[in-house]
Every structure is written in structure tokens, then in C-alpha cells.
PDB file of C-alpha atoms in Angstrom:
ATOM      1  CA  GLN Z   1      79.211 -95.543  80.128  1.00 68.00           C
ATOM      2  CA  GLN Z   2      81.970 -94.972  77.798  1.00 77.00           C
ATOM      3  CA  GLN Z   3      82.319 -95.194  74.447  1.00 91.00           C
ATOM      4  CA  VAL Z   4      85.171 -96.169  73.403  1.00 96.00           C
ATOM      5  CA  LYS Z   5      87.758 -97.918  75.490  1.00 96.00           C
ATOM      6  CA  GLN Z   6      90.682 -96.950  75.201  1.00 97.00           C
ATOM      7  CA  SER Z   7      94.614 -99.486  76.433  1.00 97.00           C
ATOM      8  CA  PRO Z   8      96.774 -99.408  78.318  1.00 97.00           C
ATOM      9  CA  GLN Z   9      96.118 -96.983  80.883  1.00 96.00           C
ATOM     10  CA  SER Z  10     100.336 -96.265  80.193  1.00 97.00           C
ATOM     11  CA  LEU Z  11     102.979 -96.963  79.099  1.00 98.00           C
ATOM     12  CA  ILE Z  12     106.681 -97.693  78.108  1.00 98.00           C
ATOM     13  CA  VAL Z  13     109.068 -97.857  75.932  1.00 98.00           C
ATOM     14  CA  GLN Z  14     113.177 -98.273  75.128  1.00 98.00           C
ATOM     15  CA  LYS Z  15     113.896 -95.742  72.087  1.00 98.00           C
ATOM     16  CA  GLY Z  16     113.610 -97.466  68.858  1.00 98.00           C
ATOM     17  CA  GLY Z  17     110.650 -99.309  69.916  1.00 98.00           C
ATOM     18  CA  ILE Z  18     106.993 -99.938  69.087  1.00 98.00           C
ATOM     19  CA  SER Z  19     104.153 -97.975  70.715  1.00 98.00           C
ATOM     20  CA  ILE Z  20     100.690 -99.424  70.710  1.00 98.00           C
ATOM     21  CA  ILE Z  21      97.637 -98.066  72.274  1.00 98.00           C
ATOM     22  CA  ASN Z  22      94.422 -99.676  71.260  1.00 98.00           C
ATOM     23  CA  CYS Z  23      90.925 -98.639  72.035  1.00 98.00           C
ATOM     24  CA  ALA Z  24      87.823-100.240  71.018  1.00 98.00           C
ATOM     25  CA  TYR Z  25      84.371 -98.624  70.739  1.00 97.00           C
ATOM     26  CA  GLU Z  26      80.558 -99.610  70.126  1.00 93.00           C
ATOM     27  CA  ASN Z  27      78.337 -98.039  67.945  1.00 94.00           C
ATOM     28  CA  THR Z  28      78.489 -98.644  64.756  1.00 93.00           C
ATOM     29  CA  ALA Z  29      77.319 -94.838  63.198  1.00 92.00           C
ATOM     30  CA  PHE Z  30      81.322 -93.429  63.768  1.00 92.00           C
ATOM     31  CA  ASP Z  31      82.558 -92.777  61.266  1.00 90.00           C
ATOM     32  CA  TYR Z  32      85.738 -90.613  61.598  1.00 91.00           C
ATOM     33  CA  PHE Z  33      88.382 -91.948  64.355  1.00 93.00           C
ATOM     34  CA  PRO Z  34      91.600 -89.327  64.965  1.00 93.00           C
ATOM     35  CA  TRP Z  35      94.426 -90.434  67.630  1.00 96.00           C
ATOM     36  CA  TYR Z  36      94.757 -86.440  69.983  1.00 96.00           C
ATOM     37  CA  GLN Z  37      98.585 -85.802  71.364  1.00 97.00           C
ATOM     38  CA  GLN Z  38      98.932 -84.481  74.179  1.00 95.00           C
ATOM     39  CA  PHE Z  39     102.164 -83.219  76.377  1.00 95.00           C
ATOM     40  CA  PRO Z  40     101.382 -81.637  80.467  1.00 91.00           C
ATOM     41  CA  GLY Z  41      99.394 -78.057  80.514  1.00 88.00           C
ATOM     42  CA  LYS Z  42      98.736 -78.629  76.856  1.00 91.00           C
ATOM     43  CA  GLY Z  43      95.327 -79.117  74.781  1.00 92.00           C
ATOM     44  CA  PRO Z  44      95.144 -81.956  72.764  1.00 94.00           C
ATOM     45  CA  ALA Z  45      96.898 -81.428  68.937  1.00 94.00           C
ATOM     46  CA  LEU Z  46      95.608 -83.461  66.139  1.00 92.00           C
ATOM     47  CA  LEU Z  47      97.859 -86.524  64.967  1.00 95.00           C
ATOM     48  CA  ILE Z  48      96.317 -88.219  62.780  1.00 94.00           C
ATOM     49  CA  ALA Z  49      93.407 -89.787  61.963  1.00 93.00           C
ATOM     50  CA  ILE Z  50      91.102 -92.919  59.713  1.00 93.00           C
ATOM     51  CA  ARG Z  51      87.846 -92.719  58.062  1.00 90.00           C
ATOM     52  CA  PRO Z  52      86.295 -96.693  57.831  1.00 88.00           C
ATOM     53  CA  ASP Z  53      86.983 -97.171  54.951  1.00 90.00           C
ATOM     54  CA  VAL Z  54      90.249 -98.065  54.797  1.00 92.00           C
ATOM     55  CA  SER Z  55      92.206-100.032  56.752  1.00 94.00           C
ATOM     56  CA  GLU Z  56      95.088 -98.776  57.597  1.00 96.00           C
ATOM     57  CA  LYS Z  57      96.309 -94.858  56.899  1.00 96.00           C
ATOM     58  CA  LYS Z  58      99.835 -94.122  58.321  1.00 97.00           C
ATOM     59  CA  GLU Z  59     101.709 -90.597  58.791  1.00 95.00           C
ATOM     60  CA  GLY Z  60     105.836 -90.736  59.010  1.00 97.00           C
ATOM     61  CA  ARG Z  61     105.737 -92.935  61.938  1.00 97.00           C
ATOM     62  CA  PHE Z  62     102.691 -93.426  62.723  1.00 97.00           C
ATOM     63  CA  THR Z  63      99.891 -95.752  61.812  1.00 97.00           C
ATOM     64  CA  ILE Z  64      96.741 -96.339  62.858  1.00 97.00           C
ATOM     65  CA  SER Z  65      95.661 -99.780  62.304  1.00 96.00           C
ATOM     66  CA  PHE Z  66      91.452-100.175  61.316  1.00 96.00           C
ATOM     67  CA  ASN Z  67      89.403-103.635  61.952  1.00 95.00           C
ATOM     68  CA  LYS Z  68      85.624-102.661  61.496  1.00 94.00           C
ATOM     69  CA  SER Z  69      84.365-105.920  61.455  1.00 94.00           C
ATOM     70  CA  ALA Z  70      86.296-106.274  65.250  1.00 96.00           C
ATOM     71  CA  LYS Z  71      84.798-102.184  66.321  1.00 96.00           C
ATOM     72  CA  GLN Z  72      88.396-101.635  67.120  1.00 97.00           C
ATOM     73  CA  PHE Z  73      91.558 -99.669  66.148  1.00 97.00           C
ATOM     74  CA  SER Z  74      94.398 -98.488  67.302  1.00 98.00           C
ATOM     75  CA  LEU Z  75      97.794 -96.414  67.094  1.00 98.00           C
ATOM     76  CA  HIS Z  76     101.477 -97.229  66.207  1.00 98.00           C
ATOM     77  CA  ILE Z  77     104.167 -94.935  66.891  1.00 98.00           C
ATOM     78  CA  MET Z  78     107.692 -96.568  65.003  1.00 98.00           C
ATOM     79  CA  ASP Z  79     111.304 -96.115  66.843  1.00 98.00           C
ATOM     80  CA  SER Z  80     109.461 -94.223  68.946  1.00 98.00           C
ATOM     81  CA  GLN Z  81     111.804 -91.295  70.475  1.00 98.00           C
ATOM     82  CA  PRO Z  82     112.191 -89.151  73.950  1.00 97.00           C
ATOM     83  CA  GLY Z  83     109.925 -86.696  72.530  1.00 97.00           C
ATOM     84  CA  ASP Z  84     107.136 -88.495  71.738  1.00 98.00           C
ATOM     85  CA  SER Z  85     106.422 -89.453  75.809  1.00 98.00           C
ATOM     86  CA  ALA Z  86     103.451 -87.978  76.013  1.00 97.00           C
ATOM     87  CA  THR Z  87      99.186 -89.361  76.563  1.00 97.00           C
ATOM     88  CA  TYR Z  88      97.405 -90.093  73.687  1.00 98.00           C
ATOM     89  CA  PHE Z  89      93.803 -90.302  73.004  1.00 97.00           C
ATOM     90  CA  CYS Z  90      91.923 -91.617  70.603  1.00 97.00           C
ATOM     91  CA  ALA Z  91      88.328 -90.309  69.688  1.00 95.00           C
ATOM     92  CA  ALA Z  92      85.417 -91.122  68.110  1.00 94.00           C
ATOM     93  CA  SER Z  93      82.336 -89.517  65.955  1.00 90.00           C
ATOM     94  CA  ILE Z  94      79.902 -89.430  63.513  1.00 87.00           C
ATOM     95  CA  ASP Z  95      80.979 -86.909  60.927  1.00 74.00           C
ATOM     96  CA  THR Z  96      84.365 -85.293  61.545  1.00 68.00           C
ATOM     97  CA  GLY Z  97      82.843 -81.741  62.568  1.00 65.00           C
ATOM     98  CA  ASN Z  98      80.328 -82.741  65.825  1.00 77.00           C
ATOM     99  CA  GLN Z  99      81.429 -84.079  69.627  1.00 86.00           C
ATOM    100  CA  PHE Z 100      84.180 -86.699  69.968  1.00 91.00           C
ATOM    101  CA  TYR Z 101      84.122 -89.258  71.966  1.00 93.00           C
ATOM    102  CA  PHE Z 102      87.900 -89.629  74.099  1.00 95.00           C
ATOM    103  CA  GLY Z 103      89.629 -92.401  75.256  1.00 96.00           C
ATOM    104  CA  THR Z 104      90.267 -92.092  78.536  1.00 95.00           C
ATOM    105  CA  GLY Z 105      94.335 -91.466  77.234  1.00 97.00           C
ATOM    106  CA  THR Z 106      98.086 -93.061  77.833  1.00 98.00           C
ATOM    107  CA  SER Z 107     100.463 -92.542  79.195  1.00 97.00           C
ATOM    108  CA  LEU Z 108     103.208 -93.123  77.299  1.00 98.00           C
ATOM    109  CA  THR Z 109     106.794 -92.832  78.629  1.00 98.00           C
ATOM    110  CA  VAL Z 110     109.815 -93.152  76.339  1.00 98.00           C
ATOM    111  CA  ILE Z 111     113.141 -94.362  77.909  1.00 97.00           C
ATOM    112  CA  PRO Z 112     116.318 -92.773  76.120  1.00 93.00           C
TER     113      PRO Z 112
ATOM    114  CA  ASP R   1      96.609 -66.388  63.675  1.00 52.00           C
ATOM    115  CA  THR R   2      98.272 -68.184  65.984  1.00 72.00           C
ATOM    116  CA  GLY R   3      95.671 -70.659  66.825  1.00 92.00           C
ATOM    117  CA  VAL R   4      92.946 -71.423  69.842  1.00 96.00           C
ATOM    118  CA  SER R   5      93.788 -68.641  72.688  1.00 96.00           C
ATOM    119  CA  GLN R   6      92.578 -69.032  75.869  1.00 97.00           C
ATOM    120  CA  ASP R   7      91.774 -67.105  78.999  1.00 97.00           C
ATOM    121  CA  PRO R   8      92.350 -67.655  81.792  1.00 97.00           C
ATOM    122  CA  ARG R   9      95.255 -70.049  82.002  1.00 96.00           C
ATOM    123  CA  HIS R  10      94.801 -70.250  85.818  1.00 97.00           C
ATOM    124  CA  LYS R  11      91.698 -69.611  88.159  1.00 98.00           C
ATOM    125  CA  ILE R  12      91.309 -70.339  91.690  1.00 98.00           C
ATOM    126  CA  THR R  13      88.249 -69.510  92.996  1.00 98.00           C
ATOM    127  CA  LYS R  14      86.111 -69.986  95.936  1.00 98.00           C
ATOM    128  CA  ARG R  15      82.416 -72.708  96.611  1.00 98.00           C
ATOM    129  CA  GLY R  16      79.553 -70.644  95.536  1.00 98.00           C
ATOM    130  CA  GLN R  17      82.181 -67.780  93.642  1.00 98.00           C
ATOM    131  CA  ASN R  18      81.072 -66.781  89.597  1.00 98.00           C
ATOM    132  CA  VAL R  19      84.329 -67.832  86.975  1.00 98.00           C
ATOM    133  CA  THR R  20      84.230 -66.673  82.687  1.00 98.00           C
ATOM    134  CA  PHE R  21      86.423 -68.350  80.727  1.00 98.00           C
ATOM    135  CA  ARG R  22      87.348 -66.408  76.906  1.00 98.00           C
ATOM    136  CA  CYS R  23      87.705 -68.629  73.855  1.00 98.00           C
ATOM    137  CA  ASP R  24      89.038 -67.261  71.418  1.00 97.00           C
ATOM    138  CA  PRO R  25      88.461 -69.374  68.249  1.00 96.00           C
ATOM    139  CA  ILE R  26      90.976 -69.246  65.110  1.00 94.00           C
ATOM    140  CA  SER R  27      89.220 -67.265  62.806  1.00 91.00           C
ATOM    141  CA  GLU R  28      88.324 -68.870  59.953  1.00 88.00           C
ATOM    142  CA  HIS R  29      86.416 -71.417  61.817  1.00 90.00           C
ATOM    143  CA  ASN R  30      83.289 -70.573  62.203  1.00 90.00           C
ATOM    144  CA  ARG R  31      82.285 -73.698  64.941  1.00 92.00           C
ATOM    145  CA  LEU R  32      83.419 -73.012  68.478  1.00 94.00           C
ATOM    146  CA  TYR R  33      83.486 -76.395  70.748  1.00 95.00           C
ATOM    147  CA  TRP R  34      84.300 -76.667  74.984  1.00 97.00           C
ATOM    148  CA  TYR R  35      85.716 -79.750  76.043  1.00 96.00           C
ATOM    149  CA  ARG R  36      85.755 -80.752  79.739  1.00 97.00           C
ATOM    150  CA  GLN R  37      89.151 -82.580  80.644  1.00 95.00           C
ATOM    151  CA  THR R  38      89.391 -84.159  84.602  1.00 94.00           C
ATOM    152  CA  LEU R  39      92.900 -85.380  85.819  1.00 89.00           C
ATOM    153  CA  GLY R  40      93.542 -88.682  83.812  1.00 87.00           C
ATOM    154  CA  GLN R  41      90.203 -88.610  81.713  1.00 91.00           C
ATOM    155  CA  GLY R  42      89.532 -87.484  78.556  1.00 93.00           C
ATOM    156  CA  PRO R  43      88.314 -84.321  77.585  1.00 94.00           C
ATOM    157  CA  GLU R  44      84.398 -84.216  77.662  1.00 95.00           C
ATOM    158  CA  PHE R  45      82.006 -82.677  74.954  1.00 94.00           C
ATOM    159  CA  LEU R  46      80.283 -79.835  76.490  1.00 96.00           C
ATOM    160  CA  THR R  47      78.316 -78.203  73.304  1.00 95.00           C
ATOM    161  CA  TYR R  48      79.367 -76.774  70.130  1.00 93.00           C
ATOM    162  CA  PHE R  49      78.556 -73.076  69.108  1.00 94.00           C
ATOM    163  CA  GLN R  50      78.883 -73.358  64.842  1.00 92.00           C
ATOM    164  CA  ASN R  51      78.837 -69.386  64.340  1.00 92.00           C
ATOM    165  CA  GLU R  52      76.505 -67.637  67.194  1.00 93.00           C
ATOM    166  CA  ALA R  53      74.290 -70.560  67.152  1.00 93.00           C
ATOM    167  CA  GLN R  54      74.706 -73.040  69.887  1.00 93.00           C
ATOM    168  CA  LEU R  55      73.631 -76.240  67.787  1.00 90.00           C
ATOM    169  CA  GLU R  56      74.066 -79.332  70.479  1.00 89.00           C
ATOM    170  CA  LYS R  57      74.630 -79.573  74.687  1.00 91.00           C
ATOM    171  CA  SER R  58      75.508 -82.140  76.166  1.00 91.00           C
ATOM    172  CA  ARG R  59      73.057 -83.446  79.595  1.00 88.00           C
ATOM    173  CA  LEU R  60      76.948 -82.252  81.742  1.00 83.00           C
ATOM    174  CA  LEU R  61      76.416 -78.753  80.806  1.00 85.00           C
ATOM    175  CA  SER R  62      73.981 -78.415  84.298  1.00 88.00           C
ATOM    176  CA  ASP R  63      71.745 -75.381  84.539  1.00 92.00           C
ATOM    177  CA  ARG R  64      74.762 -73.403  86.651  1.00 96.00           C
ATOM    178  CA  PHE R  65      77.120 -73.246  83.122  1.00 96.00           C
ATOM    179  CA  SER R  66      76.408 -70.928  80.230  1.00 95.00           C
ATOM    180  CA  ALA R  67      78.155 -70.580  77.076  1.00 96.00           C
ATOM    181  CA  GLU R  68      77.872 -67.575  74.417  1.00 96.00           C
ATOM    182  CA  ARG R  69      79.136 -66.648  70.706  1.00 96.00           C
ATOM    183  CA  PRO R  70      78.555 -63.866  70.078  1.00 90.00           C
ATOM    184  CA  LYS R  71      79.063 -62.452  66.991  1.00 86.00           C
ATOM    185  CA  GLY R  72      80.265 -65.321  66.578  1.00 84.00           C
ATOM    186  CA  SER R  73      83.559 -64.587  67.636  1.00 91.00           C
ATOM    187  CA  PHE R  74      84.890 -65.379  70.562  1.00 96.00           C
ATOM    188  CA  SER R  75      83.316 -67.400  72.925  1.00 97.00           C
ATOM    189  CA  THR R  76      82.389 -67.319  76.244  1.00 98.00           C
ATOM    190  CA  LEU R  77      81.470 -69.653  79.949  1.00 98.00           C
ATOM    191  CA  GLU R  78      80.398 -69.245  82.736  1.00 97.00           C
ATOM    192  CA  ILE R  79      79.816 -71.117  85.798  1.00 97.00           C
ATOM    193  CA  GLN R  80      77.612 -69.981  88.370  1.00 97.00           C
ATOM    194  CA  ARG R  81      77.638 -70.484  92.241  1.00 97.00           C
ATOM    195  CA  THR R  82      80.823 -73.014  91.292  1.00 97.00           C
ATOM    196  CA  GLU R  83      81.123 -76.560  93.855  1.00 96.00           C
ATOM    197  CA  GLN R  84      84.299 -78.693  93.996  1.00 96.00           C
ATOM    198  CA  GLY R  85      82.782 -81.350  92.109  1.00 95.00           C
ATOM    199  CA  ASP R  86      83.899 -78.737  88.810  1.00 96.00           C
ATOM    200  CA  SER R  87      87.434 -78.144  89.668  1.00 97.00           C
ATOM    201  CA  ALA R  88      89.156 -79.461  85.530  1.00 97.00           C
ATOM    202  CA  MET R  89      91.010 -78.082  82.415  1.00 96.00           C
ATOM    203  CA  TYR R  90      87.836 -76.208  80.676  1.00 97.00           C
ATOM    204  CA  LEU R  91      88.985 -77.209  77.218  1.00 97.00           C
ATOM    205  CA  CYS R  92      88.260 -74.755  73.784  1.00 97.00           C
ATOM    206  CA  ALA R  93      88.737 -76.289  70.405  1.00 95.00           C
ATOM    207  CA  SER R  94      87.427 -74.598  66.844  1.00 93.00           C
ATOM    208  CA  SER R  95      87.351 -76.535  63.322  1.00 90.00           C
ATOM    209  CA  PHE R  96      85.473 -75.539  59.793  1.00 84.00           C
ATOM    210  CA  SER R  97      82.082 -76.876  60.210  1.00 74.00           C
ATOM    211  CA  THR R  98      83.089 -80.103  57.631  1.00 68.00           C
ATOM    212  CA  GLY R  99      85.379 -80.515  60.522  1.00 63.00           C
ATOM    213  CA  GLN R 100      87.610 -81.076  58.186  1.00 62.00           C
ATOM    214  CA  TYR R 101      91.230 -81.064  59.492  1.00 67.00           C
ATOM    215  CA  GLY R 102      89.956 -81.373  62.981  1.00 77.00           C
ATOM    216  CA  TYR R 103      90.129 -80.123  65.653  1.00 86.00           C
ATOM    217  CA  THR R 104      92.672 -76.812  66.745  1.00 92.00           C
ATOM    218  CA  PHE R 105      92.333 -76.970  71.571  1.00 94.00           C
ATOM    219  CA  GLY R 106      93.324 -74.011  73.269  1.00 96.00           C
ATOM    220  CA  SER R 107      95.033 -74.617  75.883  1.00 95.00           C
ATOM    221  CA  GLY R 108      92.562 -74.656  78.270  1.00 96.00           C
ATOM    222  CA  THR R 109      92.279 -73.018  81.670  1.00 97.00           C
ATOM    223  CA  ARG R 110      93.074 -74.778  84.793  1.00 97.00           C
ATOM    224  CA  LEU R 111      89.668 -74.228  87.228  1.00 98.00           C
ATOM    225  CA  THR R 112      89.925 -74.646  90.707  1.00 98.00           C
ATOM    226  CA  VAL R 113      86.765 -74.731  93.347  1.00 98.00           C
ATOM    227  CA  VAL R 114      88.459 -74.343  97.023  1.00 97.00           C
TER     228      VAL R 114
END
């Protein structure tokens, strides 16, 4: 049973465009929602994370939007660049130091 | 400290053989995690340690899998009697016990069982 559902599976965006990746969860005990970026041959790297007490968090070109009532959260990448081409994973955990439940990933390609 | 280090990067083994992977976490981190990632999927939790104590194990960690973290420093993950279904990327991560700042993952060990 997939604890965190992620869509789309793949995404192609023009340079300068906005990339949007969505995730949904069922377990209301989750209280920490990070996004990870993974390049081929590398481990995932933490990009940005949010707690459910805020509806939005922005760091540079990356924004997480969080809808607690809908149990959904999304990653927005503004002004997408070819260097952003990677696989993105959403995740959720109960508290920050415990196991993460990852989504299935979104392969993002930014076309120059 | 250059991050989480995993060794080897790649391992090809014949079915039925035993393999062992090593992970060296960031020295200040007292938690260490093992995840498994198959092609096209997100990482799946296997187990984690706080210092030398193994605090949680996933049902994915069958009897053929064993992990240790002697002295609370590096960790090893051993797979006995490997099966083709064990082929995956094995990722190690470390963090502070509070999880503050999230995990730092290593680059993984890719296991291929032939």
C-alpha cells in the first residue's frame, strides 16, 4: 500500500516555465513533508520541507504548497532550468527523525 | 567530513552468495538509516539505528538481511543467500536524532544479482 501517492510520473517543461508536482497522503499522523531531488547515480538530496502548521514555504525558486484538509502537498519550481532536470520525490514521516515514506518519483526534464 | 560514504558503489554477485555493504555516516549524526530503491520507485525503509541500537526494522528486512552499527559509527548491511529480487540500490542516510535538517543520503550501493 503506497502511503504517499505522487503524480505525474514524468514531466517535460520549457526553460523558464513552472514545474508542478503533486503528492497526496492518507495518514493524518504524518507531520513532516520533505521533497528530495535525485540525479542519476546519486542519492536523494533534501530540497525543501514543510510542517502542516503552514500552508506554504518558499526557498528560492522552490515552493511547497500544503493543503491539510485535502491531505495534499505540491512542489512548484519557478523559472525552471535545464539543471533542474532530475527525479523528484515527495515524502512524509511522523516526526522528523523517523522513517520516511516516499512517493514513486517524478522525472522532470527541462528543455532549453 | 564529505558526507555519507558508501562502499562499494557497485556489486555484482551470483545468486546464493553473501554480500556486505558498508556505510560511513556524517560523524556528528547519531541516526543511521538503510533504504532500498528499485528502478523507477522511491526509496523504501529497511531499518535505522540510533547510535549502536537498532530501533526499527521494516518487514522488508527478511531473515536473510542483517544490519549492524558497532560502536555507533559505521554500519554494515549483509544479505545472505542473495536472490535476484535483491537487485536494487541500497541507500544509507544519516541525521541528527531530531531529524532536524532532514536526512543526508549517500550515493548508494547498486547490487546486481545474476
